[in-house]
Coordinates of C-alpha atoms and ligand atoms in Angstrom, one line a residue:
M126 CA -3.7 35.1 -18.4
K127 CA -7.4 35.8 -17.1
K128 CA -8.8 33.4 -19.1
V129 CA -6.4 30.8 -17.8
S130 CA -6.9 31.7 -14.3
F131 CA -10.6 31.7 -15.0
F132 CA -10.5 28.1 -16.4
M133 CA -8.3 27.0 -13.3
N134 CA -10.8 28.4 -11.0
A135 CA -13.7 27.1 -12.7
Y136 CA -12.1 23.3 -12.9
I137 CA -10.1 23.3 -9.5
D138 CA -12.1 20.5 -8.4
L139 CA -11.5 18.6 -11.6
F140 CA -7.7 19.0 -11.3
L141 CA -7.7 18.0 -7.5
F142 CA -9.7 15.0 -8.3
V143 CA -7.1 14.1 -11.0
L144 CA -4.1 14.9 -8.7
F145 CA -5.4 13.3 -5.4
I146 CA -6.5 9.9 -6.9
T147 CA -3.5 9.6 -9.0
I148 CA -1.5 9.9 -6.0
K149 CA -3.5 7.6 -4.0
I150 CA -3.8 4.8 -6.5
L151 CA -0.2 5.0 -6.9
V152 CA 0.6 4.8 -3.3
Y153 CA -1.7 2.0 -2.8
G154 CA 0.0 0.1 -5.3
S155 CA 3.4 0.8 -3.8
Q156 CA 1.8 -0.6 -0.6
M157 CA 0.3 -3.7 -2.4
Q158 CA 3.4 -5.0 -3.6
P159 CA 6.6 -2.8 -2.6
D160 CA 9.2 -5.2 -4.3
Y161 CA 7.3 -5.5 -7.5
F162 CA 6.2 -1.6 -7.9
S163 CA 7.0 0.7 -10.5
Y164 CA 5.5 4.2 -10.5
A165 CA 6.5 4.7 -14.2
A166 CA 4.9 1.4 -15.2
L167 CA 1.7 2.2 -13.3
L168 CA 1.2 6.1 -13.9
P169 CA -0.1 5.8 -17.6
P170 CA -3.1 3.3 -17.0
V171 CA -3.7 5.2 -13.4
L172 CA -3.7 8.7 -15.2
A173 CA -5.9 7.0 -18.0
S174 CA -8.6 5.7 -15.8
V175 CA -8.8 9.0 -13.8
L176 CA -8.9 11.1 -17.3
I177 CA -11.8 8.9 -18.1
L178 CA -13.8 9.3 -15.1
S179 CA -13.0 13.2 -15.4
A180 CA -14.7 12.9 -18.8
I181 CA -17.8 11.4 -17.4
S182 CA -17.7 14.0 -14.9
L183 CA -17.9 16.9 -17.5
L184 CA -21.1 15.7 -18.7
F185 CA -22.6 17.5 -15.7
K186 CA -22.3 21.3 -14.9
N187 CA -20.4 22.6 -11.9
K188 CA -22.9 21.7 -9.1
F189 CA -23.5 18.0 -9.9
R190 CA -20.0 17.5 -11.4
I191 CA -18.3 18.2 -7.9
K192 CA -20.9 15.9 -6.1
F193 CA -20.2 13.1 -8.9
L194 CA -16.2 13.8 -8.2
Y195 CA -16.6 13.6 -4.6
I196 CA -18.7 10.3 -4.5
C197 CA -16.0 8.7 -7.1
N198 CA -13.2 9.8 -5.0
L199 CA -15.0 8.4 -1.8
L200 CA -16.0 4.9 -3.4
I201 CA -12.3 4.6 -4.6
T202 CA -11.1 5.3 -1.2
L203 CA -13.0 3.0 0.3
F204 CA -12.0 0.2 -2.2
I205 CA -8.4 1.1 -1.5
I206 CA -8.9 0.9 2.3
G207 CA -10.8 -2.4 1.9
D208 CA -8.3 -3.8 -0.5
L209 CA -5.3 -3.1 1.5
T210 CA -7.1 -4.7 4.4
Y211 CA -8.1 -7.7 2.6
F212 CA -4.7 -8.1 0.9
R213 CA -3.1 -8.3 4.2
Y214 CA -4.9 -11.8 4.9
F215 CA -5.9 -13.0 1.7
K216 CA -3.1 -11.8 -0.5
D217 CA -5.9 -10.9 -2.7
V218 CA -7.9 -7.7 -3.4
I219 CA -11.6 -7.4 -3.2
S220 CA -14.0 -8.6 -5.9
I221 CA -17.8 -8.1 -6.2
P222 CA -18.4 -11.7 -5.1
V223 CA -16.2 -11.2 -2.3
L224 CA -18.4 -8.3 -1.4
V225 CA -21.0 -10.8 -1.3
N226 CA -19.2 -12.9 1.1
G227 CA -18.4 -10.1 3.3
V228 CA -21.9 -8.8 3.8
A229 CA -23.2 -12.4 4.5
L230 CA -20.5 -13.3 6.6
G231 CA -20.6 -10.1 8.7
A232 CA -16.7 -10.5 8.3
V233 CA -14.9 -12.1 11.4
K234 CA -14.6 -8.6 13.4
S235 CA -11.2 -9.5 15.4
S236 CA -9.7 -10.7 12.1
V237 CA -10.5 -7.5 10.3
A238 CA -9.7 -5.3 13.3
S239 CA -6.5 -6.9 13.4
L240 CA -5.7 -6.0 10.1
I241 CA -6.8 -2.6 9.3
K242 CA -4.1 0.1 10.1
L243 CA -4.8 3.8 11.2
T244 CA -2.7 4.8 8.7
D245 CA -4.8 3.4 6.2
F246 CA -7.3 6.1 6.8
L247 CA -4.7 8.9 5.4
Y248 CA -6.3 8.0 2.0
A249 CA -9.2 9.6 3.1
A250 CA -7.7 13.1 4.2
D251 CA -8.6 14.9 1.2
L252 CA -12.2 13.8 1.6
L253 CA -12.1 15.8 4.5
L254 CA -10.1 18.9 3.4
M255 CA -12.6 18.9 0.5
V256 CA -15.7 19.8 2.2
P257 CA -15.2 23.3 3.3
F258 CA -13.5 23.7 -0.2
I259 CA -16.7 22.4 -1.8
R260 CA -19.2 24.5 0.3
G261 CA -16.9 27.4 -0.6
Y262 CA -16.9 26.9 -4.3
R263 CA -20.5 25.9 -4.7
A264 CA -21.2 29.6 -3.8
K265 CA -19.7 30.7 -7.1
D266 CA -22.2 30.0 -9.6
N267 CA -20.7 32.1 -12.3
L268 CA -17.8 29.9 -12.7
E269 CA -20.0 27.9 -15.5
L270 CA -18.1 27.7 -18.7
P271 CA -19.7 27.9 -22.2
K272 CA -21.1 24.2 -23.2
K273 CA -19.0 24.1 -26.2
L274 CA -15.4 24.6 -24.4
R275 CA -17.0 22.1 -21.6
F276 CA -17.7 19.5 -24.4
S277 CA -14.2 19.8 -26.1
L278 CA -12.5 19.4 -22.7
L279 CA -14.4 16.3 -22.1
M280 CA -13.6 14.8 -25.7
I281 CA -9.9 15.5 -25.1
C282 CA -9.9 13.9 -21.5
L283 CA -11.8 11.0 -23.1
I284 CA -9.6 10.5 -26.3
I285 CA -6.4 10.6 -24.3
G286 CA -7.7 8.4 -21.4
L287 CA -9.3 5.9 -23.8
T288 CA -6.3 5.6 -25.9
A289 CA -4.0 5.4 -23.0
N290 CA -6.1 2.8 -21.3
I291 CA -6.6 0.6 -24.3
K292 CA -2.9 0.7 -24.7
S293 CA -2.3 -0.8 -21.3
F294 CA -5.2 -3.3 -21.4
Y295 CA -3.9 -4.7 -24.9
S296 CA -0.4 -5.1 -23.6
L297 CA -1.5 -6.9 -20.6
S298 CA -3.7 -9.2 -22.6
K299 CA -0.6 -10.1 -24.8
E300 CA 1.5 -10.6 -21.9
Q301 CA -1.3 -12.9 -19.8
P302 CA -3.5 -14.3 -22.4
R303 CA -7.0 -14.8 -20.7
L304 CA -5.9 -12.9 -17.5
L305 CA -8.4 -10.2 -18.3
S306 CA -11.5 -12.5 -18.9
T307 CA -10.6 -15.1 -16.1
M308 CA -9.2 -12.3 -13.5
Y309 CA -7.3 -15.6 -12.2
N310 CA -4.9 -13.3 -10.9
K311 CA -6.5 -10.1 -9.5
V312 CA -3.5 -8.6 -7.7
Y313 CA -1.4 -8.6 -11.2
I314 CA -4.4 -6.9 -12.9
T315 CA -4.2 -4.4 -10.2
R316 CA -0.4 -4.0 -10.0
K317 CA -0.6 -3.4 -13.9
L318 CA -3.4 -1.3 -14.4
G319 CA -4.5 0.4 -11.0
A320 CA -7.4 0.0 -8.8
V321 CA -10.0 1.9 -10.4
N322 CA -9.1 -0.2 -13.7
Y323 CA -9.3 -3.3 -11.9
H324 CA -12.4 -2.7 -10.1
S325 CA -14.0 -1.5 -13.4
L326 CA -12.9 -4.9 -15.2
D327 CA -14.2 -6.8 -12.1
L328 CA -17.7 -5.0 -12.3
Y329 CA -17.8 -5.7 -16.2
N330 CA -16.5 -9.5 -15.7
S331 CA -19.3 -10.0 -12.8
I332 CA -22.0 -8.8 -15.0
S333 CA -20.9 -10.7 -18.1
A334 CA -20.3 -13.8 -15.9
G335 CA -23.8 -13.5 -14.7
I336 CA -24.9 -13.2 -18.3
S337 CA -22.7 -16.2 -19.4
R338 CA -24.2 -18.2 -16.9
L339 CA -27.6 -18.0 -18.8
T340 CA -25.9 -19.1 -21.8
P341 CA -24.8 -22.6 -22.1
L342 CA -21.4 -24.0 -23.0
S343 CA -20.9 -25.2 -26.5
N344 CA -20.8 -28.9 -27.1
V345 CA -17.1 -28.7 -27.8
E346 CA -16.3 -27.1 -24.6
E347 CA -18.4 -29.5 -22.6
K348 CA -17.0 -32.4 -24.3
E349 CA -13.3 -31.2 -23.3
I350 CA -14.3 -30.9 -19.7
R351 CA -16.0 -34.3 -19.7
T352 CA -12.7 -35.7 -21.4
F353 CA -10.5 -34.4 -18.8
L354 CA -12.6 -35.6 -15.8
Q355 CA -12.6 -39.1 -17.4
T356 CA -9.2 -39.2 -17.8
N357 CA -8.6 -37.9 -14.5
S358 CA -10.4 -40.4 -12.7
R359 CA -8.8 -43.7 -14.1
E360 CA -8.8 -46.5 -11.7
E361 CA -5.5 -47.4 -10.1
S362 CA -4.6 -50.6 -7.8
N363 CA -2.1 -49.3 -5.1
L364 CA -4.0 -49.5 -1.8
K365 CA -7.4 -49.8 -3.7
G366 CA -10.1 -50.8 -1.2
A367 CA -7.6 -50.9 1.6
A368 CA -10.1 -48.9 4.0
K369 CA -13.3 -50.3 2.5
G370 CA -16.0 -50.5 5.3
K371 CA -13.9 -48.5 7.7
N372 CA -15.2 -45.4 9.2
L373 CA -13.7 -42.0 8.3
I374 CA -13.0 -39.2 10.4
M375 CA -11.8 -36.1 8.6
I376 CA -10.4 -33.3 10.7
Q377 CA -9.7 -29.8 9.4
V378 CA -7.7 -27.9 11.6
E379 CA -7.9 -24.2 11.7
A380 CA -4.7 -22.5 10.8
L381 CA -2.5 -25.5 10.9
Q382 CA 0.4 -24.4 8.9
G383 CA 3.2 -27.0 7.9
F384 CA 6.0 -25.5 9.4
V385 CA 4.9 -26.3 13.1
I386 CA 5.2 -30.0 12.4
D387 CA 8.4 -31.3 14.1
S388 CA 9.3 -27.9 15.1
K389 CA 10.2 -26.9 18.6
V390 CA 10.3 -23.4 20.4
N391 CA 12.2 -22.9 23.7
G392 CA 13.2 -26.7 23.3
E393 CA 9.8 -27.9 23.5
E394 CA 7.6 -29.4 20.5
I395 CA 4.9 -27.2 19.0
T396 CA 3.0 -29.9 18.2
P397 CA 3.7 -33.2 20.0
N398 CA 0.5 -35.0 19.4
L399 CA 0.5 -34.3 15.8
N400 CA 4.1 -35.2 15.4
K401 CA 3.7 -38.5 17.1
L402 CA 0.4 -39.2 14.8
A403 CA 2.3 -38.3 11.6
K404 CA 5.0 -40.9 12.8
N405 CA 2.3 -43.5 12.9
S406 CA 0.8 -42.4 9.7
V407 CA 1.3 -41.4 6.1
Y408 CA 2.4 -38.2 6.4
F409 CA 2.3 -35.8 3.2
N410 CA 4.8 -33.0 3.9
N411 CA 4.5 -31.1 0.6
I412 CA 0.6 -30.5 0.6
F413 CA -0.1 -26.8 -0.3
Y414 CA -3.4 -25.0 0.7
Q415 CA -5.2 -23.9 -2.3
T416 CA -7.5 -21.9 -1.0
A417 CA -8.7 -18.3 -2.2
A418 CA -11.6 -15.9 -1.1
G419 CA -13.4 -18.3 0.6
G420 CA -11.0 -19.2 3.3
T421 CA -11.9 -22.0 5.5
S422 CA -14.7 -22.7 3.2
D423 CA -12.5 -23.3 0.2
A424 CA -10.7 -25.9 2.2
E425 CA -13.6 -27.8 3.0
F426 CA -15.2 -27.2 -0.3
M427 CA -12.0 -28.7 -2.2
T428 CA -11.5 -31.7 0.3
N429 CA -15.2 -32.8 -0.3
N430 CA -15.8 -32.0 -3.9
S431 CA -12.2 -31.9 -5.6
L432 CA -13.1 -28.6 -7.5
Y433 CA -11.1 -25.5 -7.2
P434 CA -12.4 -22.4 -5.3
A435 CA -14.4 -19.9 -7.1
S436 CA -12.5 -17.4 -9.3
S437 CA -14.0 -14.7 -7.0
G438 CA -15.7 -14.8 -3.8
A439 CA -16.6 -18.2 -2.2
A440 CA -18.1 -21.3 -3.7
Y441 CA -20.1 -22.0 -0.7
F442 CA -22.3 -18.8 -1.2
L443 CA -22.1 -18.4 -5.0
Y444 CA -22.8 -22.0 -6.0
A445 CA -24.9 -23.3 -3.1
G446 CA -27.7 -24.0 -5.5
N447 CA -25.6 -26.4 -7.7
E448 CA -25.5 -30.1 -7.6
F449 CA -21.9 -31.8 -6.8
N450 CA -20.5 -35.0 -6.7
G451 CA -19.7 -34.2 -3.0
M452 CA -17.9 -37.0 -0.9
P453 CA -20.6 -37.1 1.7
E454 CA -23.0 -38.1 -0.9
N455 CA -20.6 -40.5 -2.1
F456 CA -20.2 -42.4 1.2
K457 CA -23.9 -42.1 1.7
E458 CA -24.5 -44.0 -1.6
A459 CA -22.1 -46.4 -0.4
G460 CA -24.2 -47.0 2.9
Y461 CA -22.5 -44.8 4.9
D462 CA -23.8 -42.4 7.7
T463 CA -22.4 -39.0 7.4
A464 CA -22.0 -36.0 9.8
A465 CA -20.5 -32.6 9.8
L466 CA -19.3 -31.3 13.2
H467 CA -18.1 -27.7 13.9
G468 CA -18.4 -25.5 16.9
F469 CA -19.3 -22.0 15.4
T470 CA -22.6 -20.5 14.2
E471 CA -24.4 -22.9 11.6
T472 CA -25.0 -19.9 9.1
F473 CA -21.2 -19.0 8.8
W474 CA -19.9 -19.6 5.5
N475 CA -23.5 -20.8 4.5
R476 CA -22.5 -24.4 5.7
N477 CA -26.0 -24.9 6.8
V478 CA -26.9 -24.6 3.3
M479 CA -24.0 -26.2 1.6
Y480 CA -23.7 -29.2 3.8
K481 CA -27.3 -30.4 3.0
K482 CA -26.3 -30.0 -0.8
L483 CA -22.9 -31.9 -0.1
G484 CA -24.9 -34.7 1.2
F485 CA -24.3 -34.6 4.9
N486 CA -27.2 -36.2 6.8
N487 CA -26.3 -34.5 9.9
F488 CA -24.5 -31.0 10.6
Y489 CA -23.7 -30.3 14.3
G490 CA -23.1 -26.8 14.7
E491 CA -23.1 -24.4 17.4
K492 CA -26.3 -25.1 18.7
S493 CA -25.7 -28.9 19.2
Y494 CA -23.2 -28.1 21.9
T495 CA -23.1 -27.0 25.4
V496 CA -21.0 -23.8 25.0
D497 CA -19.4 -24.3 28.4
E498 CA -15.9 -22.9 27.4
T499 CA -14.8 -20.5 24.6
V500 CA -11.5 -19.8 23.2
G501 CA -11.0 -17.0 20.3
L502 CA -14.1 -17.1 18.1
G503 CA -16.1 -19.6 20.1
L504 CA -16.7 -23.2 21.6
S505 CA -13.0 -24.0 22.7
D506 CA -11.6 -27.0 20.7
K507 CA -11.3 -28.8 24.1
S508 CA -15.0 -28.7 24.7
F509 CA -15.7 -29.3 21.0
L510 CA -13.8 -32.4 20.6
N511 CA -14.7 -33.7 24.1
Q512 CA -18.6 -33.5 22.9
A513 CA -17.9 -34.7 19.3
V514 CA -16.9 -38.1 20.7
E515 CA -20.3 -38.5 22.1
K516 CA -21.9 -37.4 18.5
I517 CA -19.7 -39.6 16.7
K518 CA -20.6 -42.7 18.8
T519 CA -24.4 -42.1 18.1
L520 CA -23.6 -42.2 14.0
N521 CA -24.6 -45.5 12.6
K522 CA -21.5 -47.5 11.3
P523 CA -19.8 -47.2 9.0
Y524 CA -20.0 -43.6 9.0
Y525 CA -17.9 -40.3 7.4
S526 CA -17.9 -37.9 10.2
F527 CA -16.0 -34.5 9.3
L528 CA -14.7 -32.1 12.1
I529 CA -13.8 -28.4 11.9
T530 CA -11.9 -27.0 14.6
L531 CA -11.7 -23.4 15.7
S532 CA -9.6 -22.2 18.5
S533 CA -6.6 -21.7 16.6
H534 CA -8.2 -18.7 14.5
F535 CA -6.3 -15.7 13.5
P536 CA -5.5 -13.3 15.2
Y537 CA -4.8 -15.8 18.0
D538 CA -5.9 -13.1 20.3
D539 CA -6.8 -15.4 23.4
P540 CA -3.3 -16.3 24.9
S541 CA -4.6 -16.5 28.2
K542 CA -6.6 -19.4 27.4
Y543 CA -4.2 -21.3 25.3
G544 CA -2.4 -22.8 28.4
T545 CA 1.2 -22.0 29.7
F546 CA 3.3 -22.9 26.8
N547 CA 6.5 -20.9 26.7
V548 CA 7.3 -19.5 23.4
A549 CA 10.3 -17.6 24.9
S550 CA 11.3 -14.6 22.6
Y551 CA 8.3 -14.7 20.5
E552 CA 6.0 -14.2 23.8
G553 CA 3.5 -11.5 22.7
T554 CA 4.2 -11.6 18.8
L555 CA 1.7 -12.9 16.5
L556 CA 3.7 -16.0 16.1
G557 CA 4.1 -16.5 19.6
N558 CA 0.6 -16.2 20.3
Y559 CA -0.1 -19.0 17.2
M560 CA 2.5 -21.2 18.5
K561 CA 0.6 -20.9 21.8
S562 CA -2.8 -21.6 20.2
I563 CA -1.9 -24.6 18.0
H564 CA 0.0 -26.2 20.7
Y565 CA -3.3 -25.8 22.7
T566 CA -5.3 -27.5 19.9
D567 CA -2.5 -30.1 19.4
E568 CA -3.3 -30.9 23.1
Q569 CA -6.9 -31.4 22.5
L570 CA -6.4 -33.4 19.4
G571 CA -4.1 -35.8 21.4
I572 CA -6.7 -36.2 24.2
F573 CA -9.4 -36.8 21.2
F574 CA -7.3 -39.5 19.8
D575 CA -6.6 -41.2 23.2
K576 CA -10.4 -41.0 23.7
L577 CA -11.2 -42.7 20.3
D578 CA -8.6 -45.2 21.0
K579 CA -10.1 -46.2 24.5
E580 CA -13.6 -46.2 22.8
G581 CA -12.5 -48.7 20.4
I582 CA -13.3 -46.2 17.4
L583 CA -9.7 -46.1 16.0
K584 CA -9.2 -49.5 15.3
D585 CA -12.2 -49.6 12.8
S586 CA -11.7 -45.9 11.3
V587 CA -9.3 -44.1 9.0
V588 CA -8.2 -40.6 10.5
V589 CA -7.6 -37.8 8.0
L590 CA -6.1 -34.5 9.4
Y591 CA -5.0 -31.4 7.4
G592 CA -5.0 -27.7 8.0
D593 CA -7.3 -25.4 6.2
H594 CA -4.8 -22.6 5.2
Y595 CA -1.6 -20.6 6.4
A596 CA -1.3 -19.2 9.9
I597 CA 1.3 -16.4 9.4
P598 CA 0.3 -13.6 7.1
K599 CA 3.1 -11.9 5.0
E600 CA 2.9 -8.9 6.9
Q601 CA 4.6 -11.0 9.8
I602 CA 7.3 -12.7 7.4
N603 CA 10.4 -11.4 9.6
Q604 CA 8.9 -13.1 12.6
L605 CA 8.8 -16.4 10.6
S606 CA 12.1 -15.9 9.1
T607 CA 13.6 -15.2 12.7
F608 CA 12.1 -18.6 14.0
L609 CA 13.5 -20.5 11.0
N610 CA 17.0 -19.0 11.6
K611 CA 17.0 -16.9 8.2
S612 CA 18.1 -13.4 7.9
S613 CA 15.0 -13.1 5.5
L614 CA 12.8 -15.5 3.3
S615 CA 12.8 -14.9 -0.5
D616 CA 9.4 -14.9 -2.5
I617 CA 10.1 -18.5 -3.6
E618 CA 11.2 -19.7 0.2
W619 CA 7.9 -18.0 1.2
A620 CA 5.8 -19.7 -1.2
Q621 CA 7.4 -23.1 -0.1
L622 CA 6.2 -22.4 3.4
Q623 CA 2.6 -22.1 2.2
K624 CA 1.9 -25.9 3.0
V625 CA -0.2 -27.7 5.6
P626 CA 0.2 -30.9 6.9
L627 CA -1.9 -33.9 5.5
I628 CA -1.8 -36.9 7.7
I629 CA -3.7 -40.3 7.0
H630 CA -3.7 -42.8 9.9
F631 CA -4.8 -46.2 9.3
P632 CA -6.4 -48.5 11.7
N633 CA -3.2 -50.9 12.1
E634 CA -0.8 -48.2 11.6
S635 CA 0.3 -49.6 8.3
P636 CA 1.0 -48.3 5.7
K637 CA 2.9 -45.5 7.6
G638 CA 6.1 -43.1 6.5
V639 CA 6.5 -39.9 4.7
N640 CA 5.5 -39.0 1.2
D641 CA 6.7 -36.1 -0.3
I642 CA 4.8 -35.7 -3.6
Y643 CA 3.8 -32.1 -4.5
A644 CA 0.1 -32.0 -4.2
G645 CA -2.8 -29.9 -2.8
Q646 CA -5.9 -30.3 -0.9
I647 CA -7.9 -30.9 -4.1
D648 CA -6.3 -34.5 -4.0
I649 CA -7.7 -35.6 -0.9
Y650 CA -11.1 -36.7 -2.1
P651 CA -9.7 -38.9 -5.2
T652 CA -7.1 -40.5 -2.8
L653 CA -10.0 -41.5 -0.3
C654 CA -12.1 -42.8 -3.1
N655 CA -9.3 -45.2 -3.8
L656 CA -8.9 -46.2 -0.4
F657 CA -12.8 -46.6 0.5
S658 CA -13.8 -47.8 -3.2
L659 CA -15.8 -45.1 -4.0
P660 CA -16.8 -44.0 -7.4
N661 CA -14.5 -41.2 -8.7
K662 CA -16.4 -38.8 -10.9
G663 CA -16.1 -35.4 -11.7
L664 CA -12.9 -35.0 -9.4
M665 CA -10.1 -32.3 -10.6
G666 CA -7.6 -33.9 -8.4
R667 CA -5.7 -37.3 -8.3
D668 CA -5.1 -40.2 -6.1
L669 CA -1.9 -39.8 -4.1
F670 CA -1.2 -43.2 -3.8
N671 CA -1.2 -44.0 -7.5
S672 CA -0.3 -40.7 -8.9
K673 CA 3.1 -40.3 -10.3
E674 CA 2.4 -36.6 -11.2
E675 CA 3.7 -33.8 -9.1
K676 CA 1.1 -31.1 -9.6
V677 CA -0.1 -28.1 -7.6
V678 CA -2.5 -25.8 -8.9
F679 CA -3.3 -22.4 -7.4
R680 CA -6.5 -20.2 -7.7
D681 CA -4.3 -17.4 -8.8
G682 CA -2.7 -19.5 -11.9
S683 CA 0.5 -19.9 -10.1
F684 CA 1.7 -23.8 -9.9
T685 CA 4.4 -26.1 -9.1
D686 CA 5.3 -29.6 -10.7
G687 CA 8.0 -30.3 -7.8
K688 CA 10.9 -29.1 -9.9
Y689 CA 9.6 -25.5 -11.0
Y690 CA 7.4 -23.1 -9.2
Y691 CA 5.3 -20.5 -11.3
M692 CA 4.7 -17.5 -9.3
A693 CA 1.7 -15.8 -11.4
Q694 CA 1.7 -12.6 -9.1
T695 CA 5.1 -11.8 -10.5
N696 CA 5.1 -13.8 -13.4
T697 CA 8.0 -15.4 -12.5
Y698 CA 9.3 -19.2 -12.6
Y699 CA 11.7 -20.5 -10.1
N700 CA 13.8 -23.7 -10.1
L701 CA 12.9 -25.5 -6.8
T702 CA 16.5 -27.0 -6.5
T703 CA 18.3 -23.7 -6.8
Y704 CA 15.7 -21.4 -5.9
E705 CA 16.8 -19.3 -8.9
K706 CA 14.7 -17.6 -11.2
V707 CA 14.6 -19.2 -14.8
R708 CA 13.1 -18.5 -18.1
E709 CA 9.9 -19.9 -19.4
T710 CA 10.2 -22.8 -21.6
E711 CA 7.9 -24.3 -24.0
I712 CA 7.2 -27.1 -21.8
L713 CA 6.5 -24.6 -18.7
K714 CA 4.1 -22.6 -21.1
K715 CA 2.7 -25.7 -21.7
K716 CA 2.1 -26.6 -18.1
K717 CA 1.0 -22.9 -17.4
D718 CA -1.7 -23.1 -20.0
D719 CA -3.0 -26.4 -18.7
V720 CA -3.3 -25.0 -15.5
I721 CA -5.4 -22.3 -16.8
N722 CA -7.5 -24.6 -18.6
Q723 CA -8.1 -26.7 -15.5
L724 CA -9.1 -23.5 -13.6
E725 CA -11.5 -22.7 -16.4
Y726 CA -13.0 -26.4 -16.2
S727 CA -13.7 -26.1 -12.8
D728 CA -15.3 -22.5 -13.3
D729 CA -17.3 -23.7 -15.9
I730 CA -18.4 -26.8 -14.0
L731 CA -19.7 -24.4 -11.4
K732 CA -20.8 -21.5 -13.3
H733 CA -23.2 -23.8 -15.5
N734 CA -23.8 -26.3 -12.9
L735 CA -22.3 -29.1 -15.2
L736 CA -21.9 -31.9 -12.8
K737 CA -25.9 -32.0 -12.8
K738 CA -25.9 -32.2 -16.5
F739 CA -23.4 -35.0 -16.6
K740 CA -25.3 -37.0 -14.1
S741 CA -28.7 -36.6 -15.8
E742 CA -26.6 -37.7 -18.8
D743 CA -25.0 -40.5 -17.3
K744 CA -28.3 -42.1 -16.3
Ligands
GP9_108 C1 -15.5 -20.2 11.3 C2 -14.1 -20.7 11.0 C3 -13.3 -19.5 10.4 O1 -16.6 -21.2 11.1 O2 -14.3 -21.8 10.0 O3 -13.1 -19.5 9.1 P1 -12.0 -18.8 8.4 O4 -12.2 -17.2 8.8 O5 -10.6 -19.3 8.7 O6 -12.3 -18.6 7.0
MN109 MN1 -9.8 -21.0 8.5

């Protein structure tokens, strides 16, 4: 008995570490995806990962082991709090490239502040409790166990931990082939293997991705990608050259989510000007946003390159050194002037670097405007759009101008400046503040279009307008279900709401009408190539005026073909007519494999700078 109590005493820090970390990761998992969480399923891999860390700590004697375990606990706690905060906005978990973004972005403080919860810091309670314990414990030097015993304990922890972990990793790799290597769905990995295993895998994959970038693709892999891009860029006839020689004004509207179009609150239209524009344009009402960790920059990246976002982090940071077939460059080679206009700091999202890479002649960032009025994050949409008209007028015709709005930015926390739009019972809620902000931006866009019309610009220009990503995080799902007169929203109903409007307005308002093809932001560039008779090379998307295929591919491996929706995070297929779950068929499995292939093609293009290689080979 004496020996046992001596042993317990000698390793109490280790037992507490295993206990606290296991509890933390299980609680964190249940918070991440409460509807799909199972303690029983997650316990084995979590315990295995904690035992492996414990085995490593037993390499050291008491004093250093205590410090090692404390630092591990601190790191794991920071990742848990960071992951939970990040998940609330991006519905994803942090990865090493995201940390690179976060440092470079200085994170948008108001967004982070509104996402972090005080209860999150309960995860750090044991770190505080442990301090006096450690101080007291360190005094007991005589608790050192014989080396032999310590190493046999090490081997027991290591063998049990590794065996259990290999089993968990193997079964996940069988269930979701390529998931562990591509990490296309990080949340699913975390849900199945726990936070420690996920972040260890992320570290391993980041290091191996860095090494693999140094090793060229095989000829076979390269040929496969080339063949896909070539078949994807077939020329079609419908509306070919319909906009040739016209100006293009493309407007990316911050957080413009599809549900507001043609919706009312308190009997008033939320976006009357966009509703009117949509009626006089081709309005695509089944366009999904496909952004990932790069947020707004992912949307711009897709619409100007027709490549998928980076598998982790933001392409605007990770691949700013690459060569692209950017839409601005394409227009420039067709004799167009090109300009990007945005009222926020030039370096945010590395735009000042990336826009040059994509071929914009001009980038009118914050310093190019008189900051005479701010709303939310910075220059108001009213002042930005007002000043943007004057800048557009200076461009040489024909031109491609790309505008990014700002005022309707999460968490919409400047309601006094959005005007007096009455949101009735939603007053003071996130949804209510959002509706006020997007109503404000809609009003400014209405004034902007009127000005373009009066200046004679509209009759010579095609206007493309779309939203960059969602506005209402899943945390506020109840507010949105109430607004939509539903008692609740199922996962598939929520997925169907993750759309953004795409409006293409032609100079003589013809063609016009609703096009309900299932598509994504990645399809905008090839669609414009067809309209403006631009070469369509190296694009992952398709021309929406000629494509018969319904396809939306999401960064996490989810996809829809307009009839079925595959939700990667829960590995579930839904019938989009009945909204019922269905089993995977051979056809659906083939589609899922094609989706992973296309994501990998896009990733390889970025990782290996393939467009530069293909361009040089085509010369
Ligand atoms: C800042 C604005 C915000 O320039 O584009 O970007 P987001 O936080 O939405 O990614
Ligand atoms: Mn945005």
